[in-house]
């Protein structure tokens, strides 16, 4: 939808919700042709001509002054989010040449921050509510039936709006699903005013309009709002009901990225339930961590054995390749002289100061030991 058509529908929806008596105009009874205020009535209250306001509502006054927009916002009783949306639609950004969209990334420091929250669920959303990263607790709380690593794969990233309207698990999670659904659609309306004509956002809105009658009905109401602070009741399938305070923080250095943090009141039953969910999450994560550690240890041991085998094989190959040393020389043949010398030196042990030696075969000769 073009920005000027969006502006016209937004202003008509805001006129329709105001009765003449709400704006201080007399009511003459009878049936009115239009619900709410007429264009002429709104123009009178805003202090502009009926023709000028008609052109504004038709998107033909791109240079409307702040004074005119503020007056219209005052008459229509717009809140801050709706006022911002009006300015975005009345003064659309000039068209720019679109480059191929790159997948959004989370800065390492932001990822470390949400991991450091420990048992507090936290996640990072992109410009159009894609989950770019979440810690273990946010995954266990909101979408334990999905793959934890899905945000790391851009084509498979979970989207909060898509989960709200197209995922039955998420519908069961929120005790007040209609309220959360209205808040989600209002946030998308605000984003549509900030990013008119963005292909990714247009595709998401079209998918939800076709896939969900509730979304189509809420989208047609033109509700606008910024999901900031809220307290919601979650009906978790493992730990039961929890009342959590949800805070949405904008990252100023990352265009459109926001951090959602969900906390329980200290000392409340919800805090106990959240702690129980943390214990269950840690228990479910431990086997996978142990398996990974065992796999790493096995791989290291296998590599060590392979290295040892290779070293031994190389050593054997080196030994086989080295020339064999020359064999020791053969002993000289025995002669009568060497035999006699050997007999003289081969004396028996000494006994009583008498040396005994064999002089001739068959006789023994005693001689004093010298």
mmCIF file of C-alpha atoms in Angstrom:
data_model
loop_
_atom_site.group_PDB
_atom_site.id
_atom_site.type_symbol
_atom_site.label_atom_id
_atom_site.label_comp_id
_atom_site.label_asym_id
_atom_site.label_seq_id
_atom_site.Cartn_x
_atom_site.Cartn_y
_atom_site.Cartn_z
ATOM 1 C CA UNK A 1 0.000 0.000 0.000
ATOM 2 C CA UNK A 2 1.292 3.485 -0.905
ATOM 3 C CA UNK A 3 2.026 5.956 1.869
ATOM 4 C CA UNK A 4 -0.708 8.414 0.855
ATOM 5 C CA UNK A 5 -3.335 5.668 0.889
ATOM 6 C CA UNK A 6 -2.049 4.563 4.272
ATOM 7 C CA UNK A 7 -2.350 8.149 5.552
ATOM 8 C CA UNK A 8 -5.950 8.455 4.337
ATOM 9 C CA UNK A 9 -7.019 5.184 5.959
ATOM 10 C CA UNK A 10 -5.285 6.083 9.208
ATOM 11 C CA UNK A 11 -7.000 9.479 9.475
ATOM 12 C CA UNK A 12 -10.407 8.035 8.561
ATOM 13 C CA UNK A 13 -10.041 5.311 11.196
ATOM 14 C CA UNK A 14 -9.213 7.947 13.821
ATOM 15 C CA UNK A 15 -12.154 10.149 12.798
ATOM 16 C CA UNK A 16 -14.484 7.156 13.045
ATOM 17 C CA UNK A 17 -13.706 6.457 16.678
ATOM 18 C CA UNK A 18 -14.674 9.976 17.864
ATOM 19 C CA UNK A 19 -18.265 11.034 18.410
ATOM 20 C CA UNK A 20 -19.251 14.689 17.892
ATOM 21 C CA UNK A 21 -20.062 15.131 21.572
ATOM 22 C CA UNK A 22 -16.600 13.774 22.467
ATOM 23 C CA UNK A 23 -15.119 16.708 20.533
ATOM 24 C CA UNK A 24 -17.499 19.278 22.023
ATOM 25 C CA UNK A 25 -19.806 19.508 19.001
ATOM 26 C CA UNK A 26 -23.593 19.475 19.355
ATOM 27 C CA UNK A 27 -25.373 16.271 18.456
ATOM 28 C CA UNK A 28 -28.708 16.760 16.693
ATOM 29 C CA UNK A 29 -29.704 13.130 16.903
ATOM 30 C CA UNK A 30 -30.710 11.128 13.912
ATOM 31 C CA UNK A 31 -28.584 8.797 11.854
ATOM 32 C CA UNK A 32 -25.293 10.129 10.514
ATOM 33 C CA UNK A 33 -23.936 9.040 7.165
ATOM 34 C CA UNK A 34 -20.423 8.431 8.541
ATOM 35 C CA UNK A 35 -19.330 7.077 11.913
ATOM 36 C CA UNK A 36 -17.505 9.588 14.051
ATOM 37 C CA UNK A 37 -16.499 13.049 12.902
ATOM 38 C CA UNK A 38 -17.012 14.364 9.405
ATOM 39 C CA UNK A 39 -14.121 15.943 7.540
ATOM 40 C CA UNK A 40 -15.717 19.362 7.823
ATOM 41 C CA UNK A 41 -16.119 18.988 11.563
ATOM 42 C CA UNK A 42 -12.519 17.928 12.056
ATOM 43 C CA UNK A 43 -11.264 20.776 9.860
ATOM 44 C CA UNK A 44 -13.305 23.271 11.896
ATOM 45 C CA UNK A 45 -11.890 21.968 15.177
ATOM 46 C CA UNK A 46 -8.312 21.963 13.794
ATOM 47 C CA UNK A 47 -8.597 25.494 12.423
ATOM 48 C CA UNK A 48 -8.001 24.635 8.753
ATOM 49 C CA UNK A 49 -10.230 24.768 5.726
ATOM 50 C CA UNK A 50 -12.271 21.713 4.782
ATOM 51 C CA UNK A 51 -10.595 21.610 1.373
ATOM 52 C CA UNK A 52 -7.097 21.658 2.877
ATOM 53 C CA UNK A 53 -7.912 18.846 5.288
ATOM 54 C CA UNK A 54 -9.462 16.828 2.441
ATOM 55 C CA UNK A 55 -6.245 17.175 0.440
ATOM 56 C CA UNK A 56 -4.239 16.170 3.512
ATOM 57 C CA UNK A 57 -6.343 13.057 4.004
ATOM 58 C CA UNK A 58 -5.892 12.167 0.333
ATOM 59 C CA UNK A 59 -2.117 12.464 0.620
ATOM 60 C CA UNK A 60 -1.937 15.575 -1.568
ATOM 61 C CA UNK A 61 -0.334 17.897 0.990
ATOM 62 C CA UNK A 62 3.216 16.573 1.493
ATOM 63 C CA UNK A 63 4.368 19.912 2.935
ATOM 64 C CA UNK A 64 1.896 20.145 5.802
ATOM 65 C CA UNK A 65 3.329 22.254 8.594
ATOM 66 C CA UNK A 66 3.987 21.085 12.129
ATOM 67 C CA UNK A 67 1.205 23.374 13.341
ATOM 68 C CA UNK A 68 -1.374 21.709 11.077
ATOM 69 C CA UNK A 69 -0.276 18.173 11.972
ATOM 70 C CA UNK A 70 -0.218 19.003 15.668
ATOM 71 C CA UNK A 71 -3.732 20.466 15.451
ATOM 72 C CA UNK A 72 -5.065 17.403 13.679
ATOM 73 C CA UNK A 73 -3.358 15.130 16.214
ATOM 74 C CA UNK A 74 -4.873 17.155 19.059
ATOM 75 C CA UNK A 75 -8.399 16.927 17.676
ATOM 76 C CA UNK A 76 -8.063 13.199 16.997
ATOM 77 C CA UNK A 77 -6.580 12.680 20.484
ATOM 78 C CA UNK A 78 -3.582 10.776 19.207
ATOM 79 C CA UNK A 79 -1.107 9.382 21.686
ATOM 80 C CA UNK A 80 2.642 9.709 21.224
ATOM 81 C CA UNK A 81 3.001 6.603 19.061
ATOM 82 C CA UNK A 82 0.060 7.622 16.853
ATOM 83 C CA UNK A 83 1.416 11.151 16.518
ATOM 84 C CA UNK A 84 4.774 9.778 15.395
ATOM 85 C CA UNK A 85 2.978 7.556 12.905
ATOM 86 C CA UNK A 86 1.042 10.536 11.530
ATOM 87 C CA UNK A 87 4.258 12.451 10.921
ATOM 88 C CA UNK A 88 5.824 9.446 9.218
ATOM 89 C CA UNK A 89 2.883 9.093 6.836
ATOM 90 C CA UNK A 90 2.405 12.815 6.161
ATOM 91 C CA UNK A 91 6.106 13.317 5.440
ATOM 92 C CA UNK A 92 7.325 10.117 3.829
ATOM 93 C CA UNK A 93 10.997 9.692 3.214
ATOM 94 C CA UNK A 94 12.100 10.244 -0.372
ATOM 95 C CA UNK A 95 12.516 7.011 -2.303
ATOM 96 C CA UNK A 96 16.041 5.677 -2.297
ATOM 97 C CA UNK A 97 17.717 3.178 -4.510
ATOM 98 C CA UNK A 98 17.410 -0.140 -2.763
ATOM 99 C CA UNK A 99 20.416 -2.411 -2.564
ATOM 100 C CA UNK A 100 20.257 -6.118 -2.026
ATOM 101 C CA UNK A 101 19.188 -6.597 1.558
ATOM 102 C CA UNK A 102 21.853 -8.097 3.783
ATOM 103 C CA UNK A 103 20.884 -10.341 6.691
ATOM 104 C CA UNK A 104 20.811 -8.494 9.977
ATOM 105 C CA UNK A 105 23.583 -9.318 12.403
ATOM 106 C CA UNK A 106 23.961 -8.974 16.152
ATOM 107 C CA UNK A 107 27.049 -7.264 17.465
ATOM 108 C CA UNK A 108 29.246 -9.591 19.579
ATOM 109 C CA UNK A 109 28.899 -7.285 22.575
ATOM 110 C CA UNK A 110 25.093 -7.467 22.432
ATOM 111 C CA UNK A 111 25.200 -11.249 22.179
ATOM 112 C CA UNK A 112 27.492 -11.456 25.220
ATOM 113 C CA UNK A 113 25.147 -9.111 27.092
ATOM 114 C CA UNK A 114 22.044 -11.280 26.701
ATOM 115 C CA UNK A 115 24.050 -14.403 27.543
ATOM 116 C CA UNK A 116 25.263 -12.739 30.733
ATOM 117 C CA UNK A 117 21.670 -12.384 31.972
ATOM 118 C CA UNK A 118 21.825 -16.035 33.028
ATOM 119 C CA UNK A 119 18.405 -17.172 34.268
ATOM 120 C CA UNK A 120 16.640 -14.050 32.917
ATOM 121 C CA UNK A 121 15.068 -14.562 29.460
ATOM 122 C CA UNK A 122 16.408 -12.094 26.898
ATOM 123 C CA UNK A 123 16.436 -11.873 23.107
ATOM 124 C CA UNK A 124 17.371 -9.501 20.287
ATOM 125 C CA UNK A 125 14.790 -8.564 17.634
ATOM 126 C CA UNK A 126 15.566 -7.113 14.223
ATOM 127 C CA UNK A 127 13.822 -4.246 12.425
ATOM 128 C CA UNK A 128 10.745 -6.333 11.616
ATOM 129 C CA UNK A 129 10.548 -8.583 14.699
ATOM 130 C CA UNK A 130 12.903 -11.334 13.508
ATOM 131 C CA UNK A 131 14.681 -13.073 16.386
ATOM 132 C CA UNK A 132 18.364 -12.403 15.760
ATOM 133 C CA UNK A 133 19.625 -14.014 18.982
ATOM 134 C CA UNK A 134 18.270 -15.335 22.270
ATOM 135 C CA UNK A 135 19.700 -16.881 25.386
ATOM 136 C CA UNK A 136 18.779 -20.331 26.630
ATOM 137 C CA UNK A 137 16.050 -19.036 28.937
ATOM 138 C CA UNK A 138 14.277 -16.970 26.267
ATOM 139 C CA UNK A 139 14.317 -19.977 23.963
ATOM 140 C CA UNK A 140 12.925 -22.235 26.704
ATOM 141 C CA UNK A 141 10.242 -19.716 27.634
ATOM 142 C CA UNK A 142 8.982 -18.649 24.206
ATOM 143 C CA UNK A 143 9.826 -21.330 21.680
ATOM 144 C CA UNK A 144 11.302 -24.486 23.162
ATOM 145 C CA UNK A 145 9.761 -26.462 20.285
ATOM 146 C CA UNK A 146 12.051 -24.673 17.805
ATOM 147 C CA UNK A 147 15.751 -25.216 17.171
ATOM 148 C CA UNK A 148 17.893 -23.099 19.489
ATOM 149 C CA UNK A 149 20.300 -22.244 16.653
ATOM 150 C CA UNK A 150 17.543 -21.117 14.252
ATOM 151 C CA UNK A 151 18.327 -17.374 14.715
ATOM 152 C CA UNK A 152 21.830 -18.037 13.357
ATOM 153 C CA UNK A 153 20.335 -19.099 9.999
ATOM 154 C CA UNK A 154 18.678 -16.039 8.393
ATOM 155 C CA UNK A 155 16.192 -17.979 6.203
ATOM 156 C CA UNK A 156 14.947 -19.912 9.260
ATOM 157 C CA UNK A 157 14.858 -17.112 11.807
ATOM 158 C CA UNK A 158 11.742 -17.092 14.007
ATOM 159 C CA UNK A 159 9.606 -13.973 13.694
ATOM 160 C CA UNK A 160 7.606 -12.801 16.714
ATOM 161 C CA UNK A 161 4.628 -11.625 14.630
ATOM 162 C CA UNK A 162 4.577 -14.825 12.588
ATOM 163 C CA UNK A 163 4.714 -16.937 15.753
ATOM 164 C CA UNK A 164 1.866 -14.939 17.306
ATOM 165 C CA UNK A 165 -0.595 -15.594 14.490
ATOM 166 C CA UNK A 166 0.595 -18.757 12.745
ATOM 167 C CA UNK A 167 2.102 -20.904 15.524
ATOM 168 C CA UNK A 168 -0.344 -22.784 17.820
ATOM 169 C CA UNK A 169 2.278 -23.207 20.574
ATOM 170 C CA UNK A 170 2.682 -19.442 20.890
ATOM 171 C CA UNK A 171 -1.083 -18.894 20.917
ATOM 172 C CA UNK A 172 -1.350 -21.245 23.912
ATOM 173 C CA UNK A 173 1.587 -19.621 25.692
ATOM 174 C CA UNK A 174 -0.062 -16.237 26.276
ATOM 175 C CA UNK A 175 -2.937 -16.213 28.760
ATOM 176 C CA UNK A 176 -4.222 -12.949 27.229
ATOM 177 C CA UNK A 177 -3.457 -13.734 23.607
ATOM 178 C CA UNK A 178 -5.886 -11.138 22.119
ATOM 179 C CA UNK A 179 -4.138 -8.329 23.994
ATOM 180 C CA UNK A 180 -0.704 -9.491 22.872
ATOM 181 C CA UNK A 181 -1.978 -9.885 19.299
ATOM 182 C CA UNK A 182 -3.297 -6.295 19.232
ATOM 183 C CA UNK A 183 0.008 -5.042 20.585
ATOM 184 C CA UNK A 184 1.935 -6.935 17.917
ATOM 185 C CA UNK A 185 -0.191 -5.554 15.066
ATOM 186 C CA UNK A 186 0.057 -2.013 16.444
ATOM 187 C CA UNK A 187 3.842 -2.349 16.518
ATOM 188 C CA UNK A 188 3.880 -3.538 12.896
ATOM 189 C CA UNK A 189 1.742 -0.524 11.909
ATOM 190 C CA UNK A 190 4.300 1.773 13.473
ATOM 191 C CA UNK A 191 7.108 -0.009 11.635
ATOM 192 C CA UNK A 192 5.214 0.232 8.342
ATOM 193 C CA UNK A 193 5.076 4.021 8.727
ATOM 194 C CA UNK A 194 8.810 4.186 9.407
ATOM 195 C CA UNK A 195 9.747 1.877 6.525
ATOM 196 C CA UNK A 196 7.173 2.515 3.780
ATOM 197 C CA UNK A 197 7.329 0.067 0.907
ATOM 198 C CA UNK A 198 10.037 -2.150 2.416
ATOM 199 C CA UNK A 199 9.833 -5.499 0.583
ATOM 200 C CA UNK A 200 10.556 -7.622 3.648
ATOM 201 C CA UNK A 201 7.922 -5.910 5.788
ATOM 202 C CA UNK A 202 5.383 -5.853 2.953
ATOM 203 C CA UNK A 203 5.911 -9.577 2.404
ATOM 204 C CA UNK A 204 5.463 -10.332 6.107
ATOM 205 C CA UNK A 205 2.232 -8.322 6.308
ATOM 206 C CA UNK A 206 0.886 -10.029 3.190
ATOM 207 C CA UNK A 207 1.712 -13.478 4.565
ATOM 208 C CA UNK A 208 -0.027 -12.747 7.859
ATOM 209 C CA UNK A 209 -3.066 -11.188 6.157
ATOM 210 C CA UNK A 210 -3.588 -14.282 4.047
ATOM 211 C CA UNK A 211 -2.766 -16.793 6.787
ATOM 212 C CA UNK A 212 -4.704 -15.294 9.709
ATOM 213 C CA UNK A 213 -8.199 -13.797 9.777
ATOM 214 C CA UNK A 214 -7.461 -12.261 13.195
ATOM 215 C CA UNK A 215 -4.463 -10.428 11.804
ATOM 216 C CA UNK A 216 -6.416 -9.138 8.783
ATOM 217 C CA UNK A 217 -9.147 -7.793 11.063
ATOM 218 C CA UNK A 218 -6.708 -6.114 13.448
ATOM 219 C CA UNK A 219 -4.657 -4.694 10.589
ATOM 220 C CA UNK A 220 -7.731 -3.055 9.104
ATOM 221 C CA UNK A 221 -8.366 -1.261 12.421
ATOM 222 C CA UNK A 222 -5.133 0.773 11.976
ATOM 223 C CA UNK A 223 -4.123 0.523 15.616
ATOM 224 C CA UNK A 224 -0.683 2.027 16.213
ATOM 225 C CA UNK A 225 1.513 1.507 19.254
ATOM 226 C CA UNK A 226 5.048 0.872 20.398
ATOM 227 C CA UNK A 227 5.658 -2.319 22.364
ATOM 228 C CA UNK A 228 7.496 -0.848 25.311
ATOM 229 C CA UNK A 229 6.766 -2.004 28.839
ATOM 230 C CA UNK A 230 4.123 -4.615 29.637
ATOM 231 C CA UNK A 231 3.284 -7.255 32.239
ATOM 232 C CA UNK A 232 2.140 -10.539 30.724
ATOM 233 C CA UNK A 233 0.980 -13.907 32.015
ATOM 234 C CA UNK A 234 2.602 -16.932 30.379
ATOM 235 C CA UNK A 235 1.153 -20.446 30.569
ATOM 236 C CA UNK A 236 4.261 -22.540 30.151
ATOM 237 C CA UNK A 237 3.733 -26.262 29.450
ATOM 238 C CA UNK A 238 6.487 -27.302 31.885
ATOM 239 C CA UNK A 239 6.297 -24.917 34.852
ATOM 240 C CA UNK A 240 2.771 -23.488 34.644
ATOM 241 C CA UNK A 241 1.649 -19.866 34.891
ATOM 242 C CA UNK A 242 4.156 -17.040 35.298
ATOM 243 C CA UNK A 243 3.612 -13.292 35.463
ATOM 244 C CA UNK A 244 6.619 -11.561 33.926
ATOM 245 C CA UNK A 245 7.530 -7.918 33.432
ATOM 246 C CA UNK A 246 8.634 -7.320 29.848
ATOM 247 C CA UNK A 247 10.956 -4.472 28.942
ATOM 248 C CA UNK A 248 11.828 -3.520 25.364
ATOM 249 C CA UNK A 249 15.065 -1.577 24.922
ATOM 250 C CA UNK A 250 16.149 0.088 21.673
ATOM 251 C CA UNK A 251 19.776 -0.272 20.573
ATOM 252 C CA UNK A 252 20.725 3.196 19.297
ATOM 253 C CA UNK A 253 23.766 1.994 17.338
ATOM 254 C CA UNK A 254 21.884 -0.799 15.542
ATOM 255 C CA UNK A 255 19.140 0.421 13.214
ATOM 256 C CA UNK A 256 15.799 -0.881 14.415
ATOM 257 C CA UNK A 257 17.187 -3.602 16.693
ATOM 258 C CA UNK A 258 15.627 -4.042 20.137
ATOM 259 C CA UNK A 259 16.383 -6.146 23.208
ATOM 260 C CA UNK A 260 13.475 -7.768 25.049
ATOM 261 C CA UNK A 261 14.028 -8.762 28.691
ATOM 262 C CA UNK A 262 11.489 -10.706 30.780
ATOM 263 C CA UNK A 263 11.770 -10.688 34.569
ATOM 264 C CA UNK A 264 9.717 -11.877 37.545
ATOM 265 C CA UNK A 265 8.899 -10.016 40.719
ATOM 266 C CA UNK A 266 11.530 -10.955 43.353
ATOM 267 C CA UNK A 267 10.228 -13.478 45.872
ATOM 268 C CA UNK A 268 7.093 -14.243 43.855
ATOM 269 C CA UNK A 269 5.816 -17.663 42.738
ATOM 270 C CA UNK A 270 6.652 -16.568 39.192
ATOM 271 C CA UNK A 271 10.295 -16.202 40.200
ATOM 272 C CA UNK A 272 10.213 -19.750 41.589
ATOM 273 C CA UNK A 273 8.669 -21.008 38.342
ATOM 274 C CA UNK A 274 11.302 -19.163 36.321
ATOM 275 C CA UNK A 275 14.047 -20.706 38.466
ATOM 276 C CA UNK A 276 12.527 -24.148 37.927
ATOM 277 C CA UNK A 277 12.528 -23.545 34.179
ATOM 278 C CA UNK A 278 16.188 -22.593 34.421
ATOM 279 C CA UNK A 279 16.964 -25.870 36.224
ATOM 280 C CA UNK A 280 15.074 -27.875 33.617
ATOM 281 C CA UNK A 281 16.872 -26.041 30.830
ATOM 282 C CA UNK A 282 20.272 -26.711 32.427
ATOM 283 C CA UNK A 283 19.404 -30.409 32.860
ATOM 284 C CA UNK A 284 18.334 -30.698 29.231
ATOM 285 C CA UNK A 285 21.475 -28.919 28.027
ATOM 286 C CA UNK A 286 23.919 -30.968 30.137
ATOM 287 C CA UNK A 287 23.669 -34.273 28.182
ATOM 288 C CA UNK A 288 24.328 -32.488 24.912
ATOM 289 C CA UNK A 289 27.341 -30.725 26.429
ATOM 290 C CA UNK A 290 28.675 -34.023 27.848
ATOM 291 C CA UNK A 291 28.223 -35.743 24.498
ATOM 292 C CA UNK A 292 30.101 -32.972 22.739
ATOM 293 C CA UNK A 293 32.931 -33.172 25.305
ATOM 294 C CA UNK A 294 33.158 -36.933 24.873
ATOM 295 C CA UNK A 295 33.229 -36.558 21.116
ATOM 296 C CA UNK A 296 36.053 -34.012 21.431
ATOM 297 C CA UNK A 297 38.009 -36.297 23.778
ATOM 298 C CA UNK A 298 37.543 -39.269 21.448
ATOM 299 C CA UNK A 299 38.685 -37.249 18.465
ATOM 300 C CA UNK A 300 41.770 -36.035 20.376
ATOM 301 C CA UNK A 301 42.682 -39.570 21.469
ATOM 302 C CA UNK A 302 42.205 -40.892 17.930
ATOM 303 C CA UNK A 303 44.431 -38.149 16.567
ATOM 304 C CA UNK A 304 47.079 -38.923 19.201
ATOM 305 C CA UNK A 305 47.027 -42.630 18.324
ATOM 306 C CA UNK A 306 47.293 -41.816 14.652
ATOM 307 C CA UNK A 307 50.278 -39.535 15.346
ATOM 308 C CA UNK A 308 51.982 -42.225 17.452
ATOM 309 C CA UNK A 309 51.410 -44.865 14.778
ATOM 310 C CA UNK A 310 52.771 -42.582 12.093
ATOM 311 C CA UNK A 311 55.854 -41.789 14.214
ATOM 312 C CA UNK A 312 56.523 -45.478 14.903
ATOM 313 C CA UNK A 313 56.117 -46.374 11.236
ATOM 314 C CA UNK A 314 58.495 -43.605 10.242
ATOM 315 C CA UNK A 315 61.072 -44.763 12.822
ATOM 316 C CA UNK A 316 60.881 -48.334 11.539
ATOM 317 C CA UNK A 317 61.260 -47.161 7.997
ATOM 318 C CA UNK A 318 64.336 -45.125 8.996
ATOM 319 C CA UNK A 319 65.863 -48.099 10.804
ATOM 320 C CA UNK A 320 65.324 -50.378 7.808
ATOM 321 C CA UNK A 321 66.944 -47.877 5.500
ATOM 322 C CA UNK A 322 70.158 -47.558 7.647
ATOM 323 C CA UNK A 323 73.080 -49.898 6.461
ATOM 324 C CA UNK A 324 73.876 -52.763 8.864
ATOM 325 C CA UNK A 325 77.222 -52.439 10.733
ATOM 326 C CA UNK A 326 80.052 -54.890 9.917
ATOM 327 C CA UNK A 327 80.034 -58.129 11.950
ATOM 328 C CA UNK A 328 82.813 -58.548 14.548
ATOM 329 C CA UNK A 329 85.983 -60.324 13.349
ATOM 330 C CA UNK A 330 86.143 -64.093 13.933
ATOM 331 C CA UNK A 331 88.258 -65.323 16.835
ATOM 332 C CA UNK A 332 91.758 -66.523 15.936
ATOM 333 C CA UNK A 333 92.233 -70.340 15.868
ATOM 334 C CA UNK A 334 93.696 -71.873 19.004
ATOM 335 C CA UNK A 335 97.394 -73.045 18.965
ATOM 336 C CA UNK A 336 99.420 -75.232 21.416
ATOM 337 C CA UNK A 337 101.150 -72.126 22.814
ATOM 338 C CA UNK A 338 97.938 -70.284 23.494
ATOM 339 C CA UNK A 339 96.453 -73.348 25.092
ATOM 340 C CA UNK A 340 99.447 -73.675 27.470
ATOM 341 C CA UNK A 341 99.224 -69.986 28.344
ATOM 342 C CA UNK A 342 95.549 -70.364 29.057
ATOM 343 C CA UNK A 343 96.182 -73.282 31.372
ATOM 344 C CA UNK A 344 98.777 -71.318 33.379
ATOM 345 C CA UNK A 345 96.417 -68.417 33.823
ATOM 346 C CA UNK A 346 93.443 -70.613 34.660
ATOM 347 C CA UNK A 347 94.408 -71.249 38.283
ATOM 348 C CA UNK A 348 92.069 -72.698 40.837
ATOM 349 C CA UNK A 349 91.064 -70.630 43.894
ATOM 350 C CA UNK A 350 93.641 -70.301 46.685
ATOM 351 C CA UNK A 351 93.296 -72.651 49.659
ATOM 352 C CA UNK A 352 95.353 -72.565 52.889
ATOM 353 C CA UNK A 353 98.185 -70.640 51.317
ATOM 354 C CA UNK A 354 98.847 -73.435 48.834
ATOM 355 C CA UNK A 355 98.309 -72.859 45.173
ATOM 356 C CA UNK A 356 97.232 -75.903 43.292
ATOM 357 C CA UNK A 357 97.630 -76.148 39.604
ATOM 358 C CA UNK A 358 97.568 -78.915 37.089
ATOM 359 C CA UNK A 359 100.999 -79.585 35.684
ATOM 360 C CA UNK A 360 100.497 -82.763 33.778
ATOM 361 C CA UNK A 361 97.436 -84.831 33.115
ATOM 362 C CA UNK A 362 96.580 -87.127 36.025
ATOM 363 C CA UNK A 363 98.953 -85.494 38.658
ATOM 364 C CA UNK A 364 98.643 -82.597 41.064
ATOM 365 C CA UNK A 365 101.628 -80.511 42.190
ATOM 366 C CA UNK A 366 101.687 -78.424 45.375
ATOM 367 C CA UNK A 367 103.686 -75.253 45.455
ATOM 368 C CA UNK A 368 103.864 -72.436 47.969
ATOM 369 C CA UNK A 369 101.983 -69.427 46.923
ATOM 370 C CA UNK A 370 104.177 -66.621 45.942
#
